[in-house]
Amino acid sequence: MKHTVSGSELGSVVVGVDGSEPARQAALWAAGEAERRGRPLHIVYGADTDGRALYASVETIERVRVAGRELLDEIAAAVKKQHPGLVATTEFGRGDPVASLHRAAGRRGTIVVGNRGLGGFNSLLLGSVGLKVAAGAKTPVIIVRGTESGAESGTVLAGVRDERDLDCVRYAAREAELRKAELRLLQVWNVLQSVGDVMTMMDDIKEIADEYVRHLTALTERIRREFPDLSVRADAEKSASVAGVLVEASRHADLLVMGGRRASAYLGPTLGRHTHSLVHHSHCPVLLIPRHPDEHGSGS
């Protein structure tokens, strides 16, 4: 059966801004994404004035409010200039910026953030805050990186392991359809990680490799059946650095889609080590699909 994608399947688009240039670029990228989906764009400034009221003066809080509303108007005007047909709404969030973005996204929205933010008192999407948005999200999160050139490659890249990544790859396929782009599935496996520290025979390595290939083939065939009009390419690579291979492949992609694997932490969830590397070093925007450690048995 032929699959037809619509923007409503991917949900609404919510972007966080803080006055930094990366956040501004993220807002403009999010506007393009919302337009592709046929959805409005919601622009959020999470000022946390309620939390700061305990130690900041009334005058300082008022300056933050005025600056925040001016910033929202400025970003909305820039979005309207580049995307005149797009409906854009704004929200001045008085609470914590992370909670404000999660609440604005609801159950199906996609959150977009820049890869860096401002420092000091007015920090809203500081690196740590952006990471908290991604680590604690129950909906997809996009970290905008590598959009300076404006050139498009015509490829959506999905990092996969096995059939349990099906929902993540479906999301990537829908993004590829909206962009009229090719979908590339890239599976990277690490021999040392697979066999541990003990010596292994070549036959064992071949058996491991064959198992990875079987998973990739099954996943690829499933996506080709569900998205018959989509060009799908599948590649498998062996490397000591999973993140390194994906980062290099992102040079030739418009979007990298990954399961946002999480690791347990004393103060709450954090991104797994491979995911953490990608959101800091990818050459294109990274779309993280929420996932918990028990879905794969690790928080990598």
PDB file of N, CA, C and O in Angstrom, residues 169-212:
ATOM      1  N   VAL A 169      13.125   5.399  11.971  1.00  0.00           N
ATOM      2  CA  VAL A 169      13.337   5.430  10.523  1.00  0.00           C
ATOM      3  C   VAL A 169      12.067   5.877   9.803  1.00  0.00           C
ATOM      4  O   VAL A 169      12.142   6.567   8.779  1.00  0.00           O
ATOM      5  N   ARG A 170      10.916   5.502  10.307  1.00  0.00           N
ATOM      6  CA  ARG A 170       9.672   6.001   9.716  1.00  0.00           C
ATOM      7  C   ARG A 170       9.614   7.526   9.776  1.00  0.00           C
ATOM      8  O   ARG A 170       9.191   8.180   8.833  1.00  0.00           O
ATOM      9  N   TYR A 171      10.027   8.078  10.901  1.00  0.00           N
ATOM     10  CA  TYR A 171      10.052   9.533  11.045  1.00  0.00           C
ATOM     11  C   TYR A 171      11.006  10.148  10.029  1.00  0.00           C
ATOM     12  O   TYR A 171      10.693  11.153   9.376  1.00  0.00           O
ATOM     13  N   ALA A 172      12.175   9.522   9.862  1.00  0.00           N
ATOM     14  CA  ALA A 172      13.141  10.010   8.881  1.00  0.00           C
ATOM     15  C   ALA A 172      12.576   9.913   7.470  1.00  0.00           C
ATOM     16  O   ALA A 172      12.801  10.802   6.634  1.00  0.00           O
ATOM     17  N   ALA A 173      11.841   8.843   7.187  1.00  0.00           N
ATOM     18  CA  ALA A 173      11.248   8.671   5.855  1.00  0.00           C
ATOM     19  C   ALA A 173      10.226   9.762   5.571  1.00  0.00           C
ATOM     20  O   ALA A 173      10.155  10.290   4.456  1.00  0.00           O
ATOM     21  N   ARG A 174       9.447  10.120   6.577  1.00  0.00           N
ATOM     22  CA  ARG A 174       8.471  11.200   6.382  1.00  0.00           C
ATOM     23  C   ARG A 174       9.177  12.528   6.120  1.00  0.00           C
ATOM     24  O   ARG A 174       8.741  13.314   5.276  1.00  0.00           O
ATOM     25  N   GLU A 175      10.271  12.767   6.838  1.00  0.00           N
ATOM     26  CA  GLU A 175      11.046  13.992   6.591  1.00  0.00           C
ATOM     27  C   GLU A 175      11.614  13.984   5.174  1.00  0.00           C
ATOM     28  O   GLU A 175      11.629  15.011   4.491  1.00  0.00           O
ATOM     29  N   ALA A 176      12.101  12.843   4.723  1.00  0.00           N
ATOM     30  CA  ALA A 176      12.656  12.750   3.368  1.00  0.00           C
ATOM     31  C   ALA A 176      11.566  12.995   2.329  1.00  0.00           C
ATOM     32  O   ALA A 176      11.806  13.670   1.320  1.00  0.00           O
ATOM     33  N   GLU A 177      10.389  12.443   2.556  1.00  0.00           N
ATOM     34  CA  GLU A 177       9.289  12.665   1.611  1.00  0.00           C
ATOM     35  C   GLU A 177       8.937  14.146   1.509  1.00  0.00           C
ATOM     36  O   GLU A 177       8.737  14.661   0.405  1.00  0.00           O
ATOM     37  N   LEU A 178       8.854  14.826   2.647  1.00  0.00           N
ATOM     38  CA  LEU A 178       8.511  16.251   2.627  1.00  0.00           C
ATOM     39  C   LEU A 178       9.556  17.061   1.862  1.00  0.00           C
ATOM     40  O   LEU A 178       9.229  18.058   1.220  1.00  0.00           O
ATOM     41  N   ARG A 179      10.814  16.637   1.947  1.00  0.00           N
ATOM     42  CA  ARG A 179      11.897  17.350   1.276  1.00  0.00           C
ATOM     43  C   ARG A 179      12.131  16.873  -0.158  1.00  0.00           C
ATOM     44  O   ARG A 179      12.968  17.415  -0.854  1.00  0.00           O
ATOM     45  N   LYS A 180      11.398  15.821  -0.559  1.00  0.00           N
ATOM     46  CA  LYS A 180      11.653  15.173  -1.856  1.00  0.00           C
ATOM     47  C   LYS A 180      13.121  14.763  -1.933  1.00  0.00           C
ATOM     48  O   LYS A 180      13.812  14.958  -2.944  1.00  0.00           O
ATOM     49  N   ALA A 181      13.601  14.174  -0.850  1.00  0.00           N
ATOM     50  CA  ALA A 181      15.006  13.805  -0.716  1.00  0.00           C
ATOM     51  C   ALA A 181      15.160  12.289  -0.645  1.00  0.00           C
ATOM     52  O   ALA A 181      14.189  11.546  -0.482  1.00  0.00           O
ATOM     53  N   GLU A 182      16.394  11.838  -0.767  1.00  0.00           N
ATOM     54  CA  GLU A 182      16.722  10.433  -0.582  1.00  0.00           C
ATOM     55  C   GLU A 182      16.850  10.135   0.914  1.00  0.00           C
ATOM     56  O   GLU A 182      17.278  10.996   1.692  1.00  0.00           O
ATOM     57  N   LEU A 183      16.474   8.929   1.309  1.00  0.00           N
ATOM     58  CA  LEU A 183      16.685   8.478   2.675  1.00  0.00           C
ATOM     59  C   LEU A 183      17.872   7.523   2.695  1.00  0.00           C
ATOM     60  O   LEU A 183      17.886   6.518   1.977  1.00  0.00           O
ATOM     61  N   ARG A 184      18.860   7.823   3.517  1.00  0.00           N
ATOM     62  CA  ARG A 184      20.020   6.947   3.666  1.00  0.00           C
ATOM     63  C   ARG A 184      20.022   6.352   5.065  1.00  0.00           C
ATOM     64  O   ARG A 184      20.059   7.085   6.065  1.00  0.00           O
ATOM     65  N   LEU A 185      19.969   5.039   5.157  1.00  0.00           N
ATOM     66  CA  LEU A 185      20.082   4.345   6.428  1.00  0.00           C
ATOM     67  C   LEU A 185      21.541   3.950   6.627  1.00  0.00           C
ATOM     68  O   LEU A 185      22.135   3.299   5.763  1.00  0.00           O
ATOM     69  N   LEU A 186      22.110   4.342   7.742  1.00  0.00           N
ATOM     70  CA  LEU A 186      23.518   4.054   8.022  1.00  0.00           C
ATOM     71  C   LEU A 186      23.626   3.306   9.347  1.00  0.00           C
ATOM     72  O   LEU A 186      23.243   3.816  10.402  1.00  0.00           O
ATOM     73  N   GLN A 187      24.148   2.101   9.263  1.00  0.00           N
ATOM     74  CA  GLN A 187      24.357   1.271  10.440  1.00  0.00           C
ATOM     75  C   GLN A 187      25.862   1.179  10.697  1.00  0.00           C
ATOM     76  O   GLN A 187      26.634   0.827   9.800  1.00  0.00           O
ATOM     77  N   VAL A 188      26.276   1.512  11.902  1.00  0.00           N
ATOM     78  CA  VAL A 188      27.692   1.465  12.261  1.00  0.00           C
ATOM     79  C   VAL A 188      27.847   0.504  13.428  1.00  0.00           C
ATOM     80  O   VAL A 188      27.177   0.638  14.448  1.00  0.00           O
ATOM     81  N   TRP A 189      28.718  -0.473  13.259  1.00  0.00           N
ATOM     82  CA  TRP A 189      28.934  -1.418  14.356  1.00  0.00           C
ATOM     83  C   TRP A 189      30.396  -1.487  14.725  1.00  0.00           C
ATOM     84  O   TRP A 189      31.282  -1.358  13.895  1.00  0.00           O
ATOM     85  N   ASN A 190      30.607  -1.671  16.019  1.00  0.00           N
ATOM     86  CA  ASN A 190      31.936  -1.643  16.609  1.00  0.00           C
ATOM     87  C   ASN A 190      32.291  -3.056  17.076  1.00  0.00           C
ATOM     88  O   ASN A 190      31.647  -3.605  17.958  1.00  0.00           O
ATOM     89  N   VAL A 191      33.306  -3.655  16.460  1.00  0.00           N
ATOM     90  CA  VAL A 191      33.699  -5.025  16.813  1.00  0.00           C
ATOM     91  C   VAL A 191      34.044  -5.135  18.291  1.00  0.00           C
ATOM     92  O   VAL A 191      33.605  -6.045  18.993  1.00  0.00           O
ATOM     93  N   LEU A 192      34.828  -4.189  18.817  1.00  0.00           N
ATOM     94  CA  LEU A 192      35.252  -4.253  20.214  1.00  0.00           C
ATOM     95  C   LEU A 192      34.058  -4.172  21.149  1.00  0.00           C
ATOM     96  O   LEU A 192      33.991  -4.860  22.162  1.00  0.00           O
ATOM     97  N   GLN A 193      33.096  -3.326  20.800  1.00  0.00           N
ATOM     98  CA  GLN A 193      31.898  -3.207  21.628  1.00  0.00           C
ATOM     99  C   GLN A 193      31.073  -4.489  21.563  1.00  0.00           C
ATOM    100  O   GLN A 193      30.436  -4.899  22.533  1.00  0.00           O
ATOM    101  N   SER A 194      31.074  -5.134  20.392  1.00  0.00           N
ATOM    102  CA  SER A 194      30.246  -6.319  20.205  1.00  0.00           C
ATOM    103  C   SER A 194      30.818  -7.549  20.896  1.00  0.00           C
ATOM    104  O   SER A 194      30.088  -8.382  21.417  1.00  0.00           O
ATOM    105  N   VAL A 195      32.142  -7.698  20.904  1.00  0.00           N
ATOM    106  CA  VAL A 195      32.729  -8.920  21.445  1.00  0.00           C
ATOM    107  C   VAL A 195      33.361  -8.740  22.816  1.00  0.00           C
ATOM    108  O   VAL A 195      33.782  -9.700  23.437  1.00  0.00           O
ATOM    109  N   GLY A 196      33.453  -7.503  23.279  1.00  0.00           N
ATOM    110  CA  GLY A 196      34.043  -7.277  24.583  1.00  0.00           C
ATOM    111  C   GLY A 196      35.555  -7.281  24.521  1.00  0.00           C
ATOM    112  O   GLY A 196      36.162  -7.084  23.465  1.00  0.00           O
ATOM    113  N   ASP A 197      36.171  -7.528  25.654  1.00  0.00           N
ATOM    114  CA  ASP A 197      37.627  -7.452  25.743  1.00  0.00           C
ATOM    115  C   ASP A 197      38.322  -8.775  25.458  1.00  0.00           C
ATOM    116  O   ASP A 197      39.552  -8.838  25.410  1.00  0.00           O
ATOM    117  N   VAL A 198      37.572  -9.863  25.280  1.00  0.00           N
ATOM    118  CA  VAL A 198      38.206 -11.155  25.042  1.00  0.00           C
ATOM    119  C   VAL A 198      38.604 -11.300  23.585  1.00  0.00           C
ATOM    120  O   VAL A 198      38.049 -10.673  22.697  1.00  0.00           O
ATOM    121  N   MET A 199      39.594 -12.154  23.348  1.00  0.00           N
ATOM    122  CA  MET A 199      40.004 -12.442  21.977  1.00  0.00           C
ATOM    123  C   MET A 199      38.887 -13.209  21.274  1.00  0.00           C
ATOM    124  O   MET A 199      38.189 -14.026  21.884  1.00  0.00           O
ATOM    125  N   THR A 200      38.708 -12.924  20.004  1.00  0.00           N
ATOM    126  CA  THR A 200      37.650 -13.589  19.254  1.00  0.00           C
ATOM    127  C   THR A 200      38.193 -14.098  17.933  1.00  0.00           C
ATOM    128  O   THR A 200      39.141 -13.547  17.389  1.00  0.00           O
ATOM    129  N   MET A 201      37.594 -15.148  17.422  1.00  0.00           N
ATOM    130  CA  MET A 201      38.011 -15.732  16.157  1.00  0.00           C
ATOM    131  C   MET A 201      37.357 -14.971  15.006  1.00  0.00           C
ATOM    132  O   MET A 201      36.312 -14.341  15.157  1.00  0.00           O
ATOM    133  N   MET A 202      37.960 -15.057  13.833  1.00  0.00           N
ATOM    134  CA  MET A 202      37.414 -14.387  12.659  1.00  0.00           C
ATOM    135  C   MET A 202      36.015 -14.891  12.339  1.00  0.00           C
ATOM    136  O   MET A 202      35.161 -14.136  11.880  1.00  0.00           O
ATOM    137  N   ASP A 203      35.748 -16.164  12.589  1.00  0.00           N
ATOM    138  CA  ASP A 203      34.411 -16.694  12.338  1.00  0.00           C
ATOM    139  C   ASP A 203      33.380 -16.003  13.212  1.00  0.00           C
ATOM    140  O   ASP A 203      32.250 -15.748  12.790  1.00  0.00           O
ATOM    141  N   ASP A 204      33.771 -15.680  14.456  1.00  0.00           N
ATOM    142  CA  ASP A 204      32.861 -14.983  15.352  1.00  0.00           C
ATOM    143  C   ASP A 204      32.561 -13.586  14.834  1.00  0.00           C
ATOM    144  O   ASP A 204      31.419 -13.111  14.887  1.00  0.00           O
ATOM    145  N   ILE A 205      33.592 -12.898  14.341  1.00  0.00           N
ATOM    146  CA  ILE A 205      33.404 -11.555  13.797  1.00  0.00           C
ATOM    147  C   ILE A 205      32.491 -11.595  12.578  1.00  0.00           C
ATOM    148  O   ILE A 205      31.599 -10.750  12.415  1.00  0.00           O
ATOM    149  N   LYS A 206      32.689 -12.596  11.721  1.00  0.00           N
ATOM    150  CA  LYS A 206      31.834 -12.723  10.539  1.00  0.00           C
ATOM    151  C   LYS A 206      30.385 -12.973  10.954  1.00  0.00           C
ATOM    152  O   LYS A 206      29.456 -12.419  10.362  1.00  0.00           O
ATOM    153  N   GLU A 207      30.190 -13.782  11.972  1.00  0.00           N
ATOM    154  CA  GLU A 207      28.830 -14.061  12.438  1.00  0.00           C
ATOM    155  C   GLU A 207      28.171 -12.789  12.973  1.00  0.00           C
ATOM    156  O   GLU A 207      26.992 -12.521  12.714  1.00  0.00           O
ATOM    157  N   ILE A 208      28.936 -11.985  13.703  1.00  0.00           N
ATOM    158  CA  ILE A 208      28.421 -10.716  14.212  1.00  0.00           C
ATOM    159  C   ILE A 208      28.054  -9.787  13.064  1.00  0.00           C
ATOM    160  O   ILE A 208      26.993  -9.170  13.051  1.00  0.00           O
ATOM    161  N   ALA A 209      28.960  -9.703  12.063  1.00  0.00           N
ATOM    162  CA  ALA A 209      28.704  -8.838  10.906  1.00  0.00           C
ATOM    163  C   ALA A 209      27.463  -9.284  10.152  1.00  0.00           C
ATOM    164  O   ALA A 209      26.631  -8.455   9.745  1.00  0.00           O
ATOM    165  N   ASP A 210      27.316 -10.595   9.964  1.00  0.00           N
ATOM    166  CA  ASP A 210      26.137 -11.117   9.258  1.00  0.00           C
ATOM    167  C   ASP A 210      24.851 -10.780   9.996  1.00  0.00           C
ATOM    168  O   ASP A 210      23.821 -10.481   9.382  1.00  0.00           O
ATOM    169  N   GLU A 211      24.919 -10.809  11.322  1.00  0.00           N
ATOM    170  CA  GLU A 211      23.729 -10.491  12.125  1.00  0.00           C
ATOM    171  C   GLU A 211      23.335  -9.023  11.939  1.00  0.00           C
ATOM    172  O   GLU A 211      22.155  -8.698  11.786  1.00  0.00           O
ATOM    173  N   TYR A 212      24.325  -8.132  11.939  1.00  0.00           N
ATOM    174  CA  TYR A 212      24.044  -6.720  11.695  1.00  0.00           C
ATOM    175  C   TYR A 212      23.429  -6.511  10.316  1.00  0.00           C
ATOM    176  O   TYR A 212      22.471  -5.759  10.147  1.00  0.00           O
TER     177      TYR A 212
END
